[in-house]
PDB file of C-alpha atoms in Angstrom:
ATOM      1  CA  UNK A  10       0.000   0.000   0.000  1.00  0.00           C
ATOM      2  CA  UNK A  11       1.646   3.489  -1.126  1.00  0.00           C
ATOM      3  CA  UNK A  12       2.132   5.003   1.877  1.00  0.00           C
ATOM      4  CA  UNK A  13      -0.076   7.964   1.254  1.00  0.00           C
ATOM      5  CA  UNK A  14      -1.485   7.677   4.794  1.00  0.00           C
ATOM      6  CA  UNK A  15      -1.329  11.019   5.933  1.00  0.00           C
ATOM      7  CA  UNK A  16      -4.510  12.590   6.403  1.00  0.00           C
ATOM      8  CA  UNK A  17      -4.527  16.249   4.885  1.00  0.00           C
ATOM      9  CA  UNK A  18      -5.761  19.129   7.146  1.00  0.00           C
ATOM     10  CA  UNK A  19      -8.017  21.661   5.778  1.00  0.00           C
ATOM     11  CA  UNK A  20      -5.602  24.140   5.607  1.00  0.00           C
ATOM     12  CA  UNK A  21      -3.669  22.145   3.272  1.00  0.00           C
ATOM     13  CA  UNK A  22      -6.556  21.306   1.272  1.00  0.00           C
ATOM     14  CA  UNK A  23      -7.698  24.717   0.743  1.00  0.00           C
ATOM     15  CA  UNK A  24      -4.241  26.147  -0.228  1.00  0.00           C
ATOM     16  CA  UNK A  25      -3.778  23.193  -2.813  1.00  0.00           C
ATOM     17  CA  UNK A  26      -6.011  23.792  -6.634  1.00  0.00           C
ATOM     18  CA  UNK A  27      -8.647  22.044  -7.645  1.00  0.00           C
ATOM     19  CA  UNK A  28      -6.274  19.428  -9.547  1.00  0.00           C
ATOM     20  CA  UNK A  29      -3.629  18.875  -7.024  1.00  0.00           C
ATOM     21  CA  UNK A  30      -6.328  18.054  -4.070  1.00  0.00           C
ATOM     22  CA  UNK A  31      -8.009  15.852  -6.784  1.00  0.00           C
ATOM     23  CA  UNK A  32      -4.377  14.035  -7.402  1.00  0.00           C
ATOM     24  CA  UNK A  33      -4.105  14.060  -3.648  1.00  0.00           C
ATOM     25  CA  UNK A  34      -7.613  11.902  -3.302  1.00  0.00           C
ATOM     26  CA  UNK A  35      -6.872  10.168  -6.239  1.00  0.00           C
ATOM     27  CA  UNK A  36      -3.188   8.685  -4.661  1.00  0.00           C
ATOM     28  CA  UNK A  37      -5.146   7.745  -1.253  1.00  0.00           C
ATOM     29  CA  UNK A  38      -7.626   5.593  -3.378  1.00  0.00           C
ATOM     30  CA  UNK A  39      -6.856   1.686  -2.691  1.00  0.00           C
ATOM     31  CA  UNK A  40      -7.297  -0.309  -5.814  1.00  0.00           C
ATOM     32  CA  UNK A  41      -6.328  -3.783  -5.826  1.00  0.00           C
ATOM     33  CA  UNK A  42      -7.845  -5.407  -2.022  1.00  0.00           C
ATOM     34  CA  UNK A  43      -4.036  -7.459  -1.867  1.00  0.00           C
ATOM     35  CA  UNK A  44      -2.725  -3.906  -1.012  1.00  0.00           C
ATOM     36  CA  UNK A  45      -4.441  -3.454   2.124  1.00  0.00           C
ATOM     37  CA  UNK A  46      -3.139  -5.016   5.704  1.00  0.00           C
ATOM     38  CA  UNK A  47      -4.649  -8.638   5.982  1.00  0.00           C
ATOM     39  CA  UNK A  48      -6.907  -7.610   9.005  1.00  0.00           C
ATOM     40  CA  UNK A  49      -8.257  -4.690   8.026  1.00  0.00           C
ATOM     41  CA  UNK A  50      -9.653  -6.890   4.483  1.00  0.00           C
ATOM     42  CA  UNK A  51     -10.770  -9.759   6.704  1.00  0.00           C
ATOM     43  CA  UNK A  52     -12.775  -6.805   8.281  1.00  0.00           C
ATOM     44  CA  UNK A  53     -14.260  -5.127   5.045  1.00  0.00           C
ATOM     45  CA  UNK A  54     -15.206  -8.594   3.791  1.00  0.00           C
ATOM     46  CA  UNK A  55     -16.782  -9.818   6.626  1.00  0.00           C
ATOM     47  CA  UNK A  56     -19.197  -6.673   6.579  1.00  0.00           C
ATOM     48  CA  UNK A  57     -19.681  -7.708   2.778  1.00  0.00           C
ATOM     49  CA  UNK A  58     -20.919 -11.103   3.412  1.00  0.00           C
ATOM     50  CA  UNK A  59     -23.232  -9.400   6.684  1.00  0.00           C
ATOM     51  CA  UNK A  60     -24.524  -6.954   4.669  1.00  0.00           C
ATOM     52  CA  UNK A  61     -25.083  -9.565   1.989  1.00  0.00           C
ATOM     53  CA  UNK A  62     -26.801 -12.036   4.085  1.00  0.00           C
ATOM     54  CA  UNK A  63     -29.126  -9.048   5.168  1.00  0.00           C
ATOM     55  CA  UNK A  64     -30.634  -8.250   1.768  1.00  0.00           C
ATOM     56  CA  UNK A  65     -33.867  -9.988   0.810  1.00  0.00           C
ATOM     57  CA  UNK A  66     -33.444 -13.083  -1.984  1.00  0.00           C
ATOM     58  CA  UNK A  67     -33.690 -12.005  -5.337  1.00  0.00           C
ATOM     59  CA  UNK A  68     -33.849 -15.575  -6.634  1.00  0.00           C
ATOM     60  CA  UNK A  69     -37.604 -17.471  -6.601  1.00  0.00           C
ATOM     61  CA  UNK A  70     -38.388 -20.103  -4.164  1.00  0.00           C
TER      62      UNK A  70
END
């Protein structure tokens, strides 16, 4: 994962343009799941499934 961690105050926000805050968001945006730490996806994927599980059956009985 690029380490492109660092969360961006305000202030730097609002003294970067339009395009270089969009470049900044766009360089924080993960991708490819493999780059995340293993926990953190068992996490995410686990909350899929839940979520999932939750929605009503589209297929006929």
């Amino acid at each position: 994962m690029p380490d492109n961690s660092r969360i961006l105050t305000a202030e730097e926000l609002d003294a970067m343009t339009p395009d270089q805050r969009a470049a900044a968001f766009d360089e924080r945006v993960v991708h490819d799941l493999d780059e995340l730490p293993a926990k953190f996806r068992a996490r995410i994927m686990e909350t899929g499934k839940r979520l999932a599980d939750e929605l009503p059956s589209t297929t006929p009985e």
